[in-house]
CSV table of C-alpha atoms and ligand atoms in Angstrom, one decimal:
chain,number,residue,atom,x,y,z
E,147,MET,CA,-73.2,39.5,-99.5
E,148,LYS,CA,-73.5,40.1,-95.9
E,149,PRO,CA,-69.8,40.8,-94.4
E,150,ARG,CA,-68.5,38.2,-92.0
E,151,ARG,CA,-69.7,38.7,-88.2
E,152,SER,CA,-66.0,39.3,-87.6
E,153,GLU,CA,-65.6,41.9,-90.3
E,154,ARG,CA,-68.6,43.6,-89.1
E,155,LEU,CA,-67.3,43.7,-85.1
E,156,SER,CA,-64.1,44.9,-86.2
E,157,ALA,CA,-65.9,48.1,-87.2
E,158,PHE,CA,-67.5,48.3,-83.7
E,159,ARG,CA,-63.7,47.5,-81.9
E,160,PRO,CA,-63.6,50.9,-80.3
E,161,GLN,CA,-66.9,50.8,-79.2
E,162,ILE,CA,-67.0,47.3,-77.7
E,163,ALA,CA,-63.6,48.1,-76.1
E,164,ARG,CA,-65.3,50.9,-74.3
E,165,LEU,CA,-68.5,49.1,-73.4
E,166,GLU,CA,-66.4,45.9,-72.2
E,167,ARG,CA,-64.3,48.4,-70.2
E,168,ARG,CA,-67.3,50.3,-68.8
E,169,LEU,CA,-69.2,47.0,-67.8
E,170,PHE,CA,-66.2,45.0,-66.8
E,171,LEU,CA,-65.0,47.8,-64.2
E,172,LYS,CA,-67.8,49.4,-62.8
E,173,GLN,CA,-70.3,46.5,-63.0
E,174,GLY,CA,-68.0,43.4,-63.0
E,175,LEU,CA,-69.6,42.4,-66.4
E,176,SER,CA,-68.2,41.1,-69.5
E,177,LEU,CA,-69.9,41.4,-73.4
E,178,GLY,CA,-70.8,37.8,-72.5
E,179,ALA,CA,-72.3,38.2,-69.4
E,180,LEU,CA,-74.2,41.5,-70.6
E,181,SER,CA,-75.7,39.1,-73.6
E,182,LEU,CA,-77.2,36.6,-70.8
E,183,LEU,CA,-78.7,40.2,-69.2
E,184,SER,CA,-80.1,41.3,-72.0
E,185,GLY,CA,-81.7,38.3,-73.0
E,186,CYS,CA,-80.2,38.8,-76.5
E,187,THR,CA,-78.2,35.8,-77.3
E,188,LEU,CA,-75.9,37.9,-79.8
E,189,LYS,CA,-76.1,35.2,-82.4
E,190,ASP,CA,-76.5,37.4,-85.6
E,191,ASP,CA,-74.7,40.4,-86.6
E,192,ASP,CA,-78.2,42.4,-86.4
E,193,ALA,CA,-78.5,41.7,-82.7
E,194,VAL,CA,-74.9,42.9,-81.9
E,195,ASP,CA,-75.7,45.9,-84.1
E,196,ARG,CA,-78.9,46.7,-82.2
E,197,LEU,CA,-77.6,46.0,-78.7
E,198,LEU,CA,-74.6,48.4,-79.2
E,199,MET,CA,-76.7,50.8,-81.2
E,200,THR,CA,-79.0,50.9,-78.0
E,201,MET,CA,-76.1,51.1,-75.5
E,202,SER,CA,-74.8,54.0,-77.5
E,203,ARG,CA,-77.6,55.9,-77.6
E,204,PHE,CA,-78.1,55.4,-73.7
E,205,ASN,CA,-74.5,56.7,-73.3
E,206,ASP,CA,-75.0,59.6,-75.0
E,207,LYS,CA,-78.1,60.6,-72.9
E,208,ILE,CA,-75.9,60.1,-69.5
E,209,GLN,CA,-73.1,61.9,-71.2
E,210,ALA,CA,-75.1,64.9,-72.8
E,211,ALA,CA,-76.5,65.2,-68.8
E,212,LEU,CA,-73.2,65.8,-67.5
E,213,PHE,CA,-71.7,68.2,-70.3
E,214,ASP,CA,-70.8,70.8,-68.5
E,215,PRO,CA,-71.1,74.4,-70.4
E,216,ALA,CA,-68.6,76.2,-68.2
E,217,LYS,CA,-65.7,73.3,-68.5
E,218,LEU,CA,-63.1,74.6,-71.1
E,219,ALA,CA,-60.5,72.6,-72.8
E,220,PRO,CA,-56.8,73.0,-72.2
E,221,THR,CA,-55.4,75.6,-74.2
E,222,TYR,CA,-51.5,75.6,-75.3
E,223,SER,CA,-48.9,77.9,-76.6
E,224,GLU,CA,-47.9,78.4,-80.3
E,225,ALA,CA,-44.7,76.7,-79.7
E,226,ASP,CA,-46.6,73.6,-78.6
E,227,VAL,CA,-48.0,73.3,-82.1
E,228,THR,CA,-47.6,69.9,-83.9
E,229,THR,CA,-45.9,70.3,-87.2
E,230,PRO,CA,-47.0,68.9,-89.5
E,231,PHE,CA,-50.5,68.2,-88.3
E,232,PRO,CA,-51.7,65.2,-89.1
E,233,PHE,CA,-54.1,64.9,-91.8
E,234,ASN,CA,-57.5,62.5,-91.3
E,235,ALA,CA,-60.1,61.7,-93.8
E,236,TYR,CA,-62.3,58.3,-94.7
E,237,TYR,CA,-60.2,58.6,-97.8
E,238,GLU,CA,-56.5,59.7,-98.9
E,239,GLU,CA,-55.0,63.0,-98.8
E,240,LYS,CA,-55.1,63.2,-102.6
E,241,ASP,CA,-58.5,63.1,-102.7
E,242,VAL,CA,-59.6,66.1,-100.4
E,243,PRO,CA,-62.6,68.0,-102.1
E,244,LEU,CA,-61.0,71.1,-103.9
E,245,ILE,CA,-63.3,74.2,-103.3
E,246,ASP,CA,-63.5,77.5,-105.1
E,247,GLY,CA,-63.5,80.4,-102.5
E,248,GLU,CA,-64.9,83.1,-104.9
E,249,ARG,CA,-67.9,81.0,-105.2
E,250,TYR,CA,-68.5,79.4,-101.9
E,251,ARG,CA,-71.6,80.1,-100.1
E,252,LEU,CA,-72.4,78.5,-96.5
E,253,GLN,CA,-75.8,77.0,-96.7
E,254,LEU,CA,-78.7,77.0,-93.7
E,255,SER,CA,-81.5,75.0,-93.5
E,256,GLY,CA,-83.8,73.8,-90.7
E,257,LEU,CA,-84.6,76.1,-87.4
E,258,ILE,CA,-82.9,79.1,-88.8
E,259,ALA,CA,-84.4,82.4,-88.9
E,260,ASP,CA,-82.4,84.1,-91.6
E,261,LYS,CA,-81.1,81.2,-94.0
E,262,ARG,CA,-79.3,83.7,-96.4
E,263,PRO,CA,-76.3,82.2,-97.5
E,264,TRP,CA,-73.1,83.3,-96.3
E,265,SER,CA,-70.0,84.3,-98.5
E,266,LEU,CA,-66.4,83.7,-97.1
E,267,ASP,CA,-66.1,87.7,-97.0
E,268,GLU,CA,-69.1,87.8,-95.1
E,269,LEU,CA,-68.0,85.5,-92.3
E,270,ARG,CA,-64.7,86.9,-92.3
E,271,ALA,CA,-66.3,90.6,-91.6
E,272,LEU,CA,-67.7,88.7,-88.3
E,273,PRO,CA,-65.6,89.0,-85.1
E,274,GLN,CA,-62.9,86.2,-85.4
E,275,SER,CA,-60.6,84.7,-82.6
E,276,SER,CA,-58.2,82.0,-82.3
E,277,GLN,CA,-57.4,78.8,-80.2
E,278,ILE,CA,-54.6,76.4,-79.7
E,279,THR,CA,-55.9,73.4,-78.6
E,280,ARG,CA,-55.4,69.5,-78.9
E,281,LEU,CA,-57.3,67.3,-81.8
E,282,VAL,CA,-57.9,64.0,-80.3
E,283,CYS,CA,-58.5,61.1,-83.0
E,284,VAL,CA,-60.2,57.9,-81.8
E,285,GLU,CA,-57.8,56.0,-84.2
E,286,GLY,CA,-55.5,56.8,-81.5
E,287,TRP,CA,-53.6,59.8,-82.1
E,288,SER,CA,-53.8,63.3,-80.9
E,289,ALA,CA,-52.1,66.8,-82.1
E,290,ILE,CA,-51.8,70.4,-81.0
E,291,GLY,CA,-53.3,72.8,-83.8
E,292,GLN,CA,-54.4,76.5,-84.2
E,293,TRP,CA,-57.6,77.3,-85.7
E,294,ARG,CA,-59.1,81.0,-86.0
E,295,GLY,CA,-62.8,81.8,-87.2
E,296,VAL,CA,-66.0,82.8,-85.4
E,297,ALA,CA,-67.1,81.8,-82.5
E,298,PHE,CA,-69.9,79.4,-83.7
E,299,ARG,CA,-72.6,80.5,-80.6
E,300,HIS,CA,-72.1,84.1,-82.3
E,301,PHE,CA,-72.9,82.6,-86.0
E,302,LEU,CA,-75.7,80.7,-84.4
E,303,GLU,CA,-77.3,84.0,-82.4
E,304,ARG,CA,-76.6,86.5,-85.7
E,305,VAL,CA,-78.8,83.9,-88.0
E,306,GLY,CA,-81.3,83.4,-85.3
E,307,ALA,CA,-81.0,79.6,-85.1
E,308,ASP,CA,-83.4,78.3,-82.5
E,309,LEU,CA,-81.3,78.1,-79.5
E,310,THR,CA,-83.3,75.4,-77.7
E,311,ALA,CA,-83.5,72.9,-80.4
E,312,ARG,CA,-81.6,70.0,-79.7
E,313,TYR,CA,-79.2,69.4,-82.8
E,314,VAL,CA,-76.9,71.0,-85.2
E,315,GLY,CA,-76.1,69.1,-88.2
E,316,PHE,CA,-73.6,69.5,-90.8
E,317,LYS,CA,-73.2,68.5,-94.7
E,318,CYS,CA,-69.6,68.4,-96.3
E,319,ALA,CA,-67.9,68.7,-99.6
E,320,ASP,CA,-67.0,65.2,-99.2
E,321,LYS,CA,-69.9,62.4,-98.3
E,322,TYR,CA,-68.9,63.4,-94.4
E,323,TYR,CA,-71.7,64.5,-92.5
E,324,SER,CA,-72.1,64.7,-88.7
E,325,SER,CA,-74.3,66.7,-85.9
E,326,ILE,CA,-73.6,67.8,-82.2
E,327,ASP,CA,-75.9,68.9,-79.2
E,328,MET,CA,-76.8,72.2,-79.0
E,329,PRO,CA,-74.8,73.0,-75.9
E,330,SER,CA,-71.7,72.0,-77.1
E,331,ALA,CA,-72.5,74.2,-80.2
E,332,LEU,CA,-73.1,76.8,-78.1
E,333,HIS,CA,-69.6,76.2,-75.6
E,334,PRO,CA,-67.4,78.9,-75.6
E,335,GLN,CA,-64.6,76.8,-77.4
E,336,THR,CA,-66.6,75.7,-80.3
E,337,LEU,CA,-65.3,77.8,-83.3
E,338,LEU,CA,-66.6,78.1,-86.8
E,339,ALA,CA,-62.6,77.9,-88.6
E,340,LEU,CA,-61.5,79.7,-91.2
E,341,ASP,CA,-57.9,80.0,-91.0
E,342,PHE,CA,-56.0,76.7,-90.9
E,343,THR,CA,-52.4,75.7,-92.2
E,344,ASP,CA,-53.8,74.1,-95.3
E,345,ALA,CA,-56.9,73.9,-97.3
E,346,LYS,CA,-56.8,70.1,-96.6
E,347,TYR,CA,-57.6,70.7,-93.0
E,348,GLY,CA,-61.3,71.9,-94.2
E,349,TYR,CA,-61.0,74.7,-96.9
E,350,PRO,CA,-62.8,76.8,-96.9
E,351,LEU,CA,-64.9,76.2,-93.5
E,352,ARG,CA,-64.7,73.3,-90.5
E,353,LEU,CA,-65.8,73.1,-87.4
E,354,ARG,CA,-63.4,72.9,-84.6
E,355,LEU,CA,-64.5,71.7,-81.0
E,356,PRO,CA,-61.9,71.0,-78.6
E,357,THR,CA,-64.3,69.3,-76.1
E,358,LYS,CA,-65.1,66.8,-78.7
E,359,LEU,CA,-63.1,63.8,-80.7
E,360,GLY,CA,-61.8,64.5,-83.8
E,361,PHE,CA,-64.6,63.1,-86.0
E,362,LYS,CA,-67.1,65.7,-84.5
E,363,ASN,CA,-65.1,68.1,-86.1
E,364,PRO,CA,-66.6,68.4,-89.7
E,365,LYS,CA,-64.1,69.7,-92.2
E,366,PHE,CA,-65.4,71.1,-96.0
E,367,ILE,CA,-68.5,72.1,-94.5
E,368,GLY,CA,-71.0,73.5,-97.1
E,369,GLU,CA,-74.3,73.1,-95.1
E,370,ILE,CA,-74.9,73.8,-91.5
E,371,PHE,CA,-78.8,73.0,-90.2
E,372,VAL,CA,-80.7,73.0,-86.8
E,373,THR,CA,-83.2,70.6,-85.9
E,374,ASN,CA,-84.8,68.6,-83.4
E,375,ASP,CA,-84.5,65.2,-85.3
E,376,TYR,CA,-81.4,63.2,-84.7
E,377,PRO,CA,-79.2,63.8,-87.7
E,378,GLY,CA,-76.5,61.1,-86.7
E,379,GLY,CA,-73.3,60.9,-88.5
E,380,TYR,CA,-70.8,59.5,-91.0
E,381,TRP,CA,-69.2,57.4,-88.1
E,382,GLU,CA,-71.4,57.8,-85.6
E,383,ASP,CA,-74.0,55.6,-87.8
E,384,LYS,CA,-71.2,53.2,-87.8
E,385,GLY,CA,-71.6,52.9,-84.1
E,386,TYR,CA,-69.1,55.3,-83.0
E,387,ASN,CA,-70.5,56.9,-79.5
E,388,TRP,CA,-72.4,59.9,-80.8
E,389,PHE,CA,-71.7,62.4,-78.1
E,390,SER,CA,-68.0,61.4,-77.9
E,391,GLY,CA,-66.7,64.4,-75.7
E,392,SER,CA,-66.4,65.6,-72.6
B,197,MTE,N1,-65.2,66.5,-94.5
B,197,MTE,C1,-64.8,65.6,-93.4
B,197,MTE,N2,-64.7,66.1,-92.3
B,197,MTE,C2,-64.0,65.4,-91.0
B,197,MTE,C3,-63.3,64.0,-91.6
B,197,MTE,C4,-63.7,63.4,-93.1
B,197,MTE,O1,-63.7,62.4,-93.3
B,197,MTE,N3,-64.1,64.6,-94.0
B,197,MTE,N4,-62.8,63.2,-90.5
B,197,MTE,C5,-62.9,63.4,-89.5
B,197,MTE,C6,-62.0,63.3,-88.4
B,197,MTE,S1,-62.1,61.1,-88.1
B,197,MTE,C7,-61.0,63.6,-87.7
B,197,MTE,S2,-59.8,63.1,-86.7
B,197,MTE,C8,-60.6,65.1,-88.2
B,197,MTE,C9,-59.2,65.2,-88.9
B,197,MTE,O2,-58.8,66.5,-88.9
B,197,MTE,P1,-57.4,67.0,-89.3
B,197,MTE,O3,-57.3,66.5,-90.8
B,197,MTE,O4,-57.4,68.6,-89.2
B,197,MTE,O5,-56.3,66.2,-88.4
B,197,MTE,O6,-61.5,65.5,-89.0
B,197,MTE,C10,-62.9,65.0,-88.8
B,197,MTE,N5,-63.7,65.8,-89.9
B,198,MO,MO1,-60.6,60.9,-86.2
């Protein structure tokens, strides 16, 4: 059975709010006016979906063009760290995947020269750095945390990733997946984090980029791939803005 339109729309609420704010403030338009302009009556669910997706991808392109790789996210001191740090996932905390660190191997695929899998010891043998930054979730909370691991740029260079490719994608041990643009992957604050307060925050490996919203920070990473084909993501495919960063 098809979900009712109100249910379908509620899933898009953050995006609709953002769209309306932008259109209304910048162009004096409402979503209703937009439907007239676009020649789209927005009568059925699919029309709404298509329009929002198009608008979102359009915004992605503009945002990516405005992205300044030299701009750093604010950093904080240890005293600022939020404890306990909030947990978030599309399921409950008790259902986090349990991964055996001894047997764990990070898989690599796509446009990467050396696709040899990595053990945790091997990842830990790479130069490590740490950051204290703010994680911002679209659901309306933020928290300051500390993460330590390998600079993602260093890792991508080390495995011979095609740094001219458009996307880096992530497959996680739960059903989560996400992807980021290559300039954001190469940003100096983008970290392949191995150390965080507790396993539920992504053991054994999670991506941490303070320049993007929380949902662009995949936890429990099992595989990293490099591609020119748009990979989408768990929330991105449900209508959240793909770039979601600054
Ligand atoms: N594997 C996986 N990664 C994930 C998620 C998830 O459900 N599964 N949720 C995302 C969302 S929406 C947020 S806000 C952050 C939350 O990270 P935290 O648990 O460290 O606060 O993880 C992101 N990464
Ligand atoms: Mo989130």
